[in-house]
Coordinates of C-alpha atoms in Angstrom, one line a residue:
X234 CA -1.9 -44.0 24.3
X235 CA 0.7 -42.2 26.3
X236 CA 3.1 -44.3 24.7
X237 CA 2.6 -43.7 21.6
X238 CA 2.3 -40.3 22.0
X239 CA 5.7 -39.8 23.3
X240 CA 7.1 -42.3 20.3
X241 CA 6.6 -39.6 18.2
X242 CA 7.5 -36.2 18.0
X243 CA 7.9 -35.2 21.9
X244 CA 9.6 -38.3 22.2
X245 CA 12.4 -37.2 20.0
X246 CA 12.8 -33.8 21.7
X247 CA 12.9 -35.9 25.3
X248 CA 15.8 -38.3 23.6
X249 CA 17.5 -35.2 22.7
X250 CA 16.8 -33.0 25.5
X251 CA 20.6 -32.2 27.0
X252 CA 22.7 -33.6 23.8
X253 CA 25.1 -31.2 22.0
X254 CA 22.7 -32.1 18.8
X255 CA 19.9 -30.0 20.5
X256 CA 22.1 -26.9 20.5
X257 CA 23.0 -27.9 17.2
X258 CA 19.0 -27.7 15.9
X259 CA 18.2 -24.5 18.1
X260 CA 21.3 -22.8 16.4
X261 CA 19.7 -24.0 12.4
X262 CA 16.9 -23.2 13.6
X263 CA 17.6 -19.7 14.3
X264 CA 19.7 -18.9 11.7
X265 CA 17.0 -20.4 9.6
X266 CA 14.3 -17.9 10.7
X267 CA 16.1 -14.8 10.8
X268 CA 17.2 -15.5 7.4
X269 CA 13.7 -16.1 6.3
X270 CA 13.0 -12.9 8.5
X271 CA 15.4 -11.0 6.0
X272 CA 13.5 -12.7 2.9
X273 CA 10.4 -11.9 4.1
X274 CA 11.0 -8.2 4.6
X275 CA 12.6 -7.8 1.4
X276 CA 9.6 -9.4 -0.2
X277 CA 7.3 -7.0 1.5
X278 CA 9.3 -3.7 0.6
X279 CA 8.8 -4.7 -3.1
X280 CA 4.8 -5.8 -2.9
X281 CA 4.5 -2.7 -0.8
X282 CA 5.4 -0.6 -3.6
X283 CA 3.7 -2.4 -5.8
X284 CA 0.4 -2.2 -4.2
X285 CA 0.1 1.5 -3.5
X286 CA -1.2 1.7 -6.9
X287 CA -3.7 -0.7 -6.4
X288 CA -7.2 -0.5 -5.1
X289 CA -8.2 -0.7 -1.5
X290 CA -9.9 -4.2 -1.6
X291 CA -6.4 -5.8 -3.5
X292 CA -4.3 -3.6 -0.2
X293 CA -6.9 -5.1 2.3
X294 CA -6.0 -8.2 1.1
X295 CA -2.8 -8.3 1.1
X296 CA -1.7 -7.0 4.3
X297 CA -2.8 -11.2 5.4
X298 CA -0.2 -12.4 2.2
X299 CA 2.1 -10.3 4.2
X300 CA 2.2 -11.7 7.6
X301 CA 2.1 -15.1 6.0
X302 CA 5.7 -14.5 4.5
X303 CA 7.7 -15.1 7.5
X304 CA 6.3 -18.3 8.5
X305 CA 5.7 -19.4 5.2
X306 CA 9.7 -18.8 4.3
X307 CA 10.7 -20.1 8.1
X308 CA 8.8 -23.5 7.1
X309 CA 10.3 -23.7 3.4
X310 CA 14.0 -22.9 5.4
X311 CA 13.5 -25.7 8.1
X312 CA 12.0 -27.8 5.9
X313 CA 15.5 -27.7 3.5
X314 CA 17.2 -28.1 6.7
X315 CA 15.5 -30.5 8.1
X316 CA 16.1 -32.9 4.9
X317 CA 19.5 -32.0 4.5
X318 CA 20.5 -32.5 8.1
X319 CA 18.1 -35.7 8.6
X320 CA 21.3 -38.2 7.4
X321 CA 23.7 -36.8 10.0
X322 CA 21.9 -36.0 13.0
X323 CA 18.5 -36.0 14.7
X324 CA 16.3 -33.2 13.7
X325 CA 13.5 -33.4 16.2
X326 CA 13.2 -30.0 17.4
X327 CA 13.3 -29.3 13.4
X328 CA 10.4 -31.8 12.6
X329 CA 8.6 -30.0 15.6
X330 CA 9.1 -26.5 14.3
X331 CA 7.8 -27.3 11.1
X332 CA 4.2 -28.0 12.4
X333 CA 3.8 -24.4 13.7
X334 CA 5.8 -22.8 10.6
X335 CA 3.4 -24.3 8.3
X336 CA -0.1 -24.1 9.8
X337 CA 0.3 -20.0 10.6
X338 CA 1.3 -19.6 7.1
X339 CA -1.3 -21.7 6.1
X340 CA -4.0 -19.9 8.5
X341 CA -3.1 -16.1 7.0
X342 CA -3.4 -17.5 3.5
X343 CA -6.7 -18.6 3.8
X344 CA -7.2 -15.4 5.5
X345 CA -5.7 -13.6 2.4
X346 CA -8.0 -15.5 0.1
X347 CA -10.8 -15.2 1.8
X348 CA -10.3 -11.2 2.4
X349 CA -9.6 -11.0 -1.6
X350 CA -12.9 -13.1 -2.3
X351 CA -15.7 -11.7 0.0
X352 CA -13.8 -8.1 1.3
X353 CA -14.2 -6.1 -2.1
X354 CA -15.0 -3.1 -0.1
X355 CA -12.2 -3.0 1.6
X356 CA -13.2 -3.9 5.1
X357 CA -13.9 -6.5 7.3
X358 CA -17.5 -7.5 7.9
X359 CA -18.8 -9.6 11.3
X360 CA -19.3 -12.6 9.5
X361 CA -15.9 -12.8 7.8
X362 CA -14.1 -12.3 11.3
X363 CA -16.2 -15.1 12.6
X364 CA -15.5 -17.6 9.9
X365 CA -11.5 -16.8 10.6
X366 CA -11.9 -17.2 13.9
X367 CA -12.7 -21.1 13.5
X368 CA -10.7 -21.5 10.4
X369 CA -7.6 -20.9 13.4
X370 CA -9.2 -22.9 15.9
X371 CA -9.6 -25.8 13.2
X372 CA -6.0 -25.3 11.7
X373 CA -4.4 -24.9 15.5
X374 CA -6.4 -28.5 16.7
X375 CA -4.9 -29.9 13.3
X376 CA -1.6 -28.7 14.9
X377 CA -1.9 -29.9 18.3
X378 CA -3.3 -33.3 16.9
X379 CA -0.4 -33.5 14.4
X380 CA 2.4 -32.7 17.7
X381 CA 0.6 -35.1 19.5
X382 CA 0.5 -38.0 16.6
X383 CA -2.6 -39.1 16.8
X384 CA -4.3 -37.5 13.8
X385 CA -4.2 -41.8 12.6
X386 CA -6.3 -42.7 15.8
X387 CA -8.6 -39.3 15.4
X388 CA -9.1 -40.4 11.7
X389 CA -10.0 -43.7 12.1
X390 CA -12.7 -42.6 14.9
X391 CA -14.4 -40.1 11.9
X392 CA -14.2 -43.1 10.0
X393 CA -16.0 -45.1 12.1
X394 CA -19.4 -43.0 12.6
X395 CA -21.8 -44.1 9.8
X396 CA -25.1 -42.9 9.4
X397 CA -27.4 -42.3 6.3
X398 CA -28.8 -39.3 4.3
X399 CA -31.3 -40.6 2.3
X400 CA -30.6 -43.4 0.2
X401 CA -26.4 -43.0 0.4
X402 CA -24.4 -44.1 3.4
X403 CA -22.0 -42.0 4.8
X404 CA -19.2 -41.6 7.6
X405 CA -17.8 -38.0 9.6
X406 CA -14.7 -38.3 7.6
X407 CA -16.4 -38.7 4.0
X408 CA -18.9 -36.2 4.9
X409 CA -16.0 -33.6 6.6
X410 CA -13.9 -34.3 3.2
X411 CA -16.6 -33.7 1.1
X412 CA -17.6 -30.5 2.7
X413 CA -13.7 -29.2 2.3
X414 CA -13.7 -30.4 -1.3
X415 CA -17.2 -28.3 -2.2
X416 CA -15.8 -25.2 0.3
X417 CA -11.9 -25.5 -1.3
X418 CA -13.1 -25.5 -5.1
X419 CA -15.9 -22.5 -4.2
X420 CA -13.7 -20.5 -2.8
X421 CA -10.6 -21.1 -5.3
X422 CA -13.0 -20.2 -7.9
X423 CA -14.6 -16.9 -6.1
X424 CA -10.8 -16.2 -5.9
X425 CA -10.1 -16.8 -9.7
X426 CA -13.2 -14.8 -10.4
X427 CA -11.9 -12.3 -8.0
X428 CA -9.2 -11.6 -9.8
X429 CA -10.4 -11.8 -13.4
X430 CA -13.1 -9.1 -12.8
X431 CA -10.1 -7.1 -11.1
X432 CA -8.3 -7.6 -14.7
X433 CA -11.4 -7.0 -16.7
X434 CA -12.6 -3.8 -14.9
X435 CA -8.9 -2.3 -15.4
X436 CA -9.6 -2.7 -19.1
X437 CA -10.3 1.2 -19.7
X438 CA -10.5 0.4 -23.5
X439 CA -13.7 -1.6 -22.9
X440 CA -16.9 -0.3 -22.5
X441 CA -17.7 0.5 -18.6
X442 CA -21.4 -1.8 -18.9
X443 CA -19.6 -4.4 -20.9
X444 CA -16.6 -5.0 -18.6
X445 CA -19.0 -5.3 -16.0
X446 CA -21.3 -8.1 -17.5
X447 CA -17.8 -9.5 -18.9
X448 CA -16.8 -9.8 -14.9
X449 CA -20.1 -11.2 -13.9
X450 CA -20.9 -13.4 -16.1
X451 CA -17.1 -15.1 -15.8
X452 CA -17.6 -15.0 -11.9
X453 CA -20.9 -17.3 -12.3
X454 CA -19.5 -19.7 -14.8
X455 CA -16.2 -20.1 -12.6
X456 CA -18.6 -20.9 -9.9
X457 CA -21.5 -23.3 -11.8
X458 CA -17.8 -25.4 -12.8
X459 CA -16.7 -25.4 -9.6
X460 CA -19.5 -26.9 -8.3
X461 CA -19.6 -29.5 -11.1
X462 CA -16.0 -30.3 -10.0
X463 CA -16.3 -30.6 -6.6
X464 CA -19.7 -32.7 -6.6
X465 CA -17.8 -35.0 -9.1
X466 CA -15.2 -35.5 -6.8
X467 CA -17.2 -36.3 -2.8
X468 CA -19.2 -38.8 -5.6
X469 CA -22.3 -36.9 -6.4
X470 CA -23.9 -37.8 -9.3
X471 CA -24.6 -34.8 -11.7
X472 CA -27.9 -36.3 -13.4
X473 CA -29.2 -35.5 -10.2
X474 CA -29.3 -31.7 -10.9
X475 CA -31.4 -32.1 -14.2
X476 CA -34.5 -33.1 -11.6
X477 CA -33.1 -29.7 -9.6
X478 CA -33.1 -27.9 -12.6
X479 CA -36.9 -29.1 -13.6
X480 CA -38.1 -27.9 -10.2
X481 CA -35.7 -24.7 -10.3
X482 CA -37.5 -24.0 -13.8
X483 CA -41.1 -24.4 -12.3
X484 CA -40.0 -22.4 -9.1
X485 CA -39.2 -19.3 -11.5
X486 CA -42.2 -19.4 -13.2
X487 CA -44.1 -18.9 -10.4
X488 CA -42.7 -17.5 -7.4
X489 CA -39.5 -16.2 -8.4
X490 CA -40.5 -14.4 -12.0
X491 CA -40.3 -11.1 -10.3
X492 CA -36.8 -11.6 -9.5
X493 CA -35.6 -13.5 -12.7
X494 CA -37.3 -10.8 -14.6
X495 CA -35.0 -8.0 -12.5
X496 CA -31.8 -10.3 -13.5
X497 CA -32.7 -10.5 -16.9
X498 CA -33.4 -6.9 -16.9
X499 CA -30.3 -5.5 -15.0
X500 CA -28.1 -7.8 -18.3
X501 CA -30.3 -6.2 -20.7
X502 CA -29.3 -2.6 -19.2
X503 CA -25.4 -3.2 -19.0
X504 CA -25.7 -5.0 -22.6
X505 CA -27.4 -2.2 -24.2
X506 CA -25.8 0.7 -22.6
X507 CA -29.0 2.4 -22.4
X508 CA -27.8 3.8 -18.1
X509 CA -24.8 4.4 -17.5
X510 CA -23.0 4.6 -14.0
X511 CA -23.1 8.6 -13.5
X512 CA -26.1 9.5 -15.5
X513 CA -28.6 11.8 -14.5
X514 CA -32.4 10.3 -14.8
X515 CA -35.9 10.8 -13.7
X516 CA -38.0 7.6 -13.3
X517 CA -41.4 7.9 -11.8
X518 CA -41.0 11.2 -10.3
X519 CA -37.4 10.2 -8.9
X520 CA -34.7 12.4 -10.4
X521 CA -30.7 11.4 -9.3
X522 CA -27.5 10.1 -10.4
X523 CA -26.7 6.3 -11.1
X524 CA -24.3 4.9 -8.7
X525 CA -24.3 1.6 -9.3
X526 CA -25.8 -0.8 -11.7
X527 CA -26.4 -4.4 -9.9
X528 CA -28.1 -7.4 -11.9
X529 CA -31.0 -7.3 -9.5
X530 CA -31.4 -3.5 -8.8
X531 CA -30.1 -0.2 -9.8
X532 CA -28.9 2.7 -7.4
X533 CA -29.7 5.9 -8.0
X534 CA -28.9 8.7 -5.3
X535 CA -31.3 11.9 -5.5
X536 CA -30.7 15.7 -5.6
X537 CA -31.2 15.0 -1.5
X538 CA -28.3 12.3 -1.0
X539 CA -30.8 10.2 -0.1
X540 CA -29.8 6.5 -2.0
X541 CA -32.7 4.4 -3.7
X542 CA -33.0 1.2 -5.0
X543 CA -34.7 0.3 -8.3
X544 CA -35.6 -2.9 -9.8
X545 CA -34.4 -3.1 -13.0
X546 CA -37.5 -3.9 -14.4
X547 CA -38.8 -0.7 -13.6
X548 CA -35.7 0.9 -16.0
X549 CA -37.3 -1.3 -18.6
X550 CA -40.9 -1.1 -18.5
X551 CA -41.1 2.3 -17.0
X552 CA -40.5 5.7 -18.9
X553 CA -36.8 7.1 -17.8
X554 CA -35.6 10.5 -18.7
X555 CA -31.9 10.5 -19.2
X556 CA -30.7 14.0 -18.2
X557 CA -27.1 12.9 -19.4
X558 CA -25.8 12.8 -23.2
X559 CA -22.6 11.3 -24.6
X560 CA -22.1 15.3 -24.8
X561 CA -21.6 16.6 -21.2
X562 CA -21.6 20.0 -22.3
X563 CA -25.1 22.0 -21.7
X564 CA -26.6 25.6 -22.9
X565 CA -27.7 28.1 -20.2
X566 CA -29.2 31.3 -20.8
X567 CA -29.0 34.7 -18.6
X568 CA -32.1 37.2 -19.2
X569 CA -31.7 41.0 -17.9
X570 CA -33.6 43.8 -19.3
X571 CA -31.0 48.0 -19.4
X572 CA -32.9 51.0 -19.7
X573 CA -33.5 52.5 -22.6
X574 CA -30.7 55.4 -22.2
X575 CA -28.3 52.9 -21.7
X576 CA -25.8 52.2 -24.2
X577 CA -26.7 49.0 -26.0
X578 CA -23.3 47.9 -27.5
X579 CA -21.5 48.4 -24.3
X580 CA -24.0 46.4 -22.1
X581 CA -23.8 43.9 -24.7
X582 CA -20.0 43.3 -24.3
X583 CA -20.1 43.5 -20.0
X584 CA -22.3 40.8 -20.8
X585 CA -20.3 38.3 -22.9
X586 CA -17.2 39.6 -20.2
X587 CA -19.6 38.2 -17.1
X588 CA -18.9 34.9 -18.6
X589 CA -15.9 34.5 -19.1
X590 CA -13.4 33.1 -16.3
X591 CA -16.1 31.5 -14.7
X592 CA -15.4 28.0 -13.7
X593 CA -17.2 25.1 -15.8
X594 CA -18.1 27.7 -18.4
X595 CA -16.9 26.9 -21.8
X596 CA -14.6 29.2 -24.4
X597 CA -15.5 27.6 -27.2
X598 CA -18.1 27.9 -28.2
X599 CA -17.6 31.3 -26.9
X600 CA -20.4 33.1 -24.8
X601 CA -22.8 35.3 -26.8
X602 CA -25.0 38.1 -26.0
X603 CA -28.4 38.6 -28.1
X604 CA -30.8 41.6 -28.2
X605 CA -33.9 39.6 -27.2
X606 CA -36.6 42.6 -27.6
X607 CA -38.0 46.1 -26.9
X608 CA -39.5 45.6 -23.3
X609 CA -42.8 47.9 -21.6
X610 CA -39.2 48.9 -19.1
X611 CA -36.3 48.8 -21.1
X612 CA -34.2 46.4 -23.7
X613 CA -34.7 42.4 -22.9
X614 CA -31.1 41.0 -23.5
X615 CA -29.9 37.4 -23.1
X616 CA -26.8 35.9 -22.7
X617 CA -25.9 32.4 -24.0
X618 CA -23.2 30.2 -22.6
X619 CA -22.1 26.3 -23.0
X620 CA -21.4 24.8 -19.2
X621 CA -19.1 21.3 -19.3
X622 CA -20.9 18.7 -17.4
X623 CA -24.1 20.2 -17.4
X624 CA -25.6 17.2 -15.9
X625 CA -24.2 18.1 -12.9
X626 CA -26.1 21.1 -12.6
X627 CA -26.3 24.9 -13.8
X628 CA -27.8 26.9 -11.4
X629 CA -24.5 27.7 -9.2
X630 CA -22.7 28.6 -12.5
X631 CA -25.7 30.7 -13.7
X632 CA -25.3 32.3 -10.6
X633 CA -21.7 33.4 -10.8
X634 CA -22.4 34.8 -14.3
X635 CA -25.8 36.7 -13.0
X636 CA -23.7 38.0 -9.7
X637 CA -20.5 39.1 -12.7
X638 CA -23.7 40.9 -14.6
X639 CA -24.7 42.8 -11.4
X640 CA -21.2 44.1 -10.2
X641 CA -20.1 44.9 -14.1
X642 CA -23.6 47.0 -14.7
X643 CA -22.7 48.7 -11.7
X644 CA -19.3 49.7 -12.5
X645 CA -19.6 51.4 -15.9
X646 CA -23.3 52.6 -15.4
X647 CA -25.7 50.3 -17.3
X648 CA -28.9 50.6 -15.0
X649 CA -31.8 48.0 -14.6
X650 CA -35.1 49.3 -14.7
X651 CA -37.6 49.2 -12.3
X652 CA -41.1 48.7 -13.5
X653 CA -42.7 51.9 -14.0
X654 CA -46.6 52.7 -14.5
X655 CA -48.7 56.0 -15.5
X656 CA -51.6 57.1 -13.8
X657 CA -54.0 59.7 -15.8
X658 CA -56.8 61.5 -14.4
X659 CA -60.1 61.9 -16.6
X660 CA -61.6 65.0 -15.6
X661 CA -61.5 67.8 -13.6
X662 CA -59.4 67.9 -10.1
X663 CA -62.5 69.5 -8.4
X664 CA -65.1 67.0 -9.8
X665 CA -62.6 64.0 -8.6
X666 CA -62.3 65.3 -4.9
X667 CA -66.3 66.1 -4.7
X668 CA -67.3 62.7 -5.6
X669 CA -64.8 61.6 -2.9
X670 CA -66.2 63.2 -0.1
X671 CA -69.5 62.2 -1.7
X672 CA -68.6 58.7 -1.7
X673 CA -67.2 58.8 2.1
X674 CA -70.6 60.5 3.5
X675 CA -73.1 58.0 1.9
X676 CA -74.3 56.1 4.9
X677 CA -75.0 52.7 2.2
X678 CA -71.7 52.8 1.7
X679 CA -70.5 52.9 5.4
X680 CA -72.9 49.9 6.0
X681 CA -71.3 48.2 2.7
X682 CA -68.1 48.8 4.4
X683 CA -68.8 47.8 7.9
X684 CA -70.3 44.2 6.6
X685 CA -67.2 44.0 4.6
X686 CA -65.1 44.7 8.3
X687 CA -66.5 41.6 9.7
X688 CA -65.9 39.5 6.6
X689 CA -62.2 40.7 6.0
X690 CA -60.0 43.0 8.6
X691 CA -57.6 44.1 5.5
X692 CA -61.0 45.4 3.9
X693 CA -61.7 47.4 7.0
X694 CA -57.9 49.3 7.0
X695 CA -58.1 49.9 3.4
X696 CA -62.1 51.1 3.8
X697 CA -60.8 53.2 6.8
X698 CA -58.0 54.7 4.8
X699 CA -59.9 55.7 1.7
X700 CA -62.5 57.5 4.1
X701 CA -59.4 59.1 6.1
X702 CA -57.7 60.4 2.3
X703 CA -61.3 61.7 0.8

């Protein structure tokens, strides 16, 4: 074994260890890498600028694509160098560099594919640092068994293991390339997918529900071919699934109708446009704003920030108030009541002048101030305003406006009632005091009003104080 290991790639560098062709590879081999250095560099300046305008999940991405340009143009270099040179010298130490070139640039591509298809947030979960972690330690063994030659030896042990599953026989190597081909086509088409829901959800022109069951429903049928591909090519036989499907079928029926039903619910939503993302609704006593429209639930974050999740079939079953209109715009009213020696036409204007200037209050149609009707107090006015995005809210604009009213009325005189009431006395003033004192020397009514004492201690003060005023 030692042999042959040193009959291949070491070997070579030990042949050429100490010949003036070694200095002649180091110095290609340099030049090659900081030329692909340059190329790299350059390459990132332009994508940089290109992907500021771009979304965070496309930027998280790509920050992998960019630290696989160096090695990836270093092994492209080497490589041209390597065949070039192969017919006049020996280009050992350029076969060796190759094997490290290529398998870093190969390990951050997968990690730029694999960021662009699971990290559509924008950040790295656990699970996806874990699975990079061994996609290294699998590419750097492939590397160290590739330096050491032995990947025929290595192959021909994975060969060699047989065992059965079921009714098919199988070997490591089969099953291990059969298990690449399924996880290489997946993820290629999560990646295609990837990218044409990024394409479709930049199409403004389309509908916001459309584009999004346009990019789901692409996603899935990128996926069912996928796995059609890649179980045709490990040697499954597709027939196979229509047995699947039967039980899948029977499975949906039963157990799994609740969920189906959600599915086919959350396609019916996004088909029909009846929710949109950012509507106000009220379903079963919970009122909020739609944040997201999934194919198995519906997020809806309340007046308390507090973010809930709704089966879809809920939306369809269930009666929903939509607080939102294709017309954001809403009326609000102001009520205030002047006294009747106020002037009419001049509290009238202040009003309509309250309104204007105030933020999310529209011009047009302009603000308007009614005469309502003759109050017990004073005049009942009303002003009527239009507020953009009503769905938002009105109460801190009504406010403004109500706060304007206050400091305007009190500036050029227009007073607000306060609720007045006239007491008349029937009779004489004599005969009303007499029947007072009558009143607090009846000892009934002291006993009335001690009973009432223990029963109530608010009776008792207002008892005592009667007594104390006759």
């Amino acid at each position: 074994m030692q042999n042959h290991i040193l009959s291949h790639m070491l070997a070579g560098i030990v042949r050429d260890y100490g010949q003036p062709v070694m200095i002649w590879q180091a110095g290609t081999l340099l030049g090659t890498l900081l030329v692909a250095w340059l190329l790299a560099r350059l390459v990132r300046h332009k994508l940089d600028s290109h992907r500021r305008a771009r979304h965070e999940a496309v930027r998280f991405g790509a920050e992998s694509l960019h630290k696989a340009l160096f090695p990836l143009l270093g092994g492209v270099l080497v490589w041209v160098a390597e065949t070039v040179l192969d017919d006049y010298m020996s280009t050992s130490l350029l076969e060796l560099a190759l094997v490290p070139l290529i398998g870093i640039a190969l390990i951050y591509i997968l990690f730029f594919i694999a960021r662009r298809v699971f990290g559509r947030t924008g950040q790295a979960h656990a699970w996806l640092s874990i699975a990079e972690r061994i996609v290294s330690v699998a590419v750097w063994i492939g590397m160290v068994v590739t330096v050491l030659g032995i990947q025929d030896e290595v192959l021909r042990w994975m060969a060699s293991v047989r065992f059965r599953i079921g009714t098919a026989h199988m070997t490591l190597l089969s099953l291990t390339t059969g298990l690449m081909w399924v996880c290489a086509t997946l993820i290629f088409a999560l990646w295609l997918g990837s990218a044409y829901e990024d394409r479709v959800m930049r199409a403004h022109s389309v509908d916001a529900n459309l584009r999004v069951v346009l990019a789901r429903v692409g996603r899935a049928l990128l996926v069912l071919a996928a796995l059609l591909i890649s179980f045709s090519l490990v040697g499954i036989d597709i027939t196979v699934l229509g047995v699947f499907g039967g039980a899948l079928g029977v499975g949906l029926g039963f157990g799994l109708q609740k969920i189906a039903s959600n599915y086919v619910s959350g396609f019916i939503i996004l088909i029909d446009r009846s929710l949109r993302i950012g509507d106000t609704i009220n379903v079963s006593g919970l009122q909020g704003m739609v944040t997201e429209i999934r194919t198995r639930y519906t997020t809806v974050r309340g007046l308390d920030g507090i973010e809930t999740l709704i089966p879809n079939e809920k939306l369809i079953t269930d009666v929903v108030q939509n607080h939102s209109s294709y017309l954001t715009r809403g009326y609000a009213k102001a009520a205030v009541q002047i006294a009747y020696t106020s002037d009419l036409e001049r509290a009238m204007a202040l009003l309509v002048e309250a309104a204007r200037g105030v933020e999310r209050v529209l011009e047009e149609p302009a603000p308007a101030a009614y005469l309502v009707g003759f109050g017990t107090d004073g005049i009942n006015l009303e002003l009527g305003f239009w507020v953009e995005e009503a769905a938002k809210g009105t109460t801190g604009t009504r406010s403004t406006v109500n706060r304007n009213i206050w400091r305007l009325f009190n500036e050029h005189g227009i007073s607000i009632p306060y609720a007045r009431r006239d007491v008349h006395l029937v009779g004489s003033l004599p005969a009303i005091l007499g029947s007072a004192v009558e009143i607090a020397q009846d000892p009934a009514i002291d006993a009335a009003h001690g009973t009432a004492a223990d029963s109530s201690n608010s009776g008792t003060g207002l008892a005592r104080d009667a007594s104390t005023g006759a």
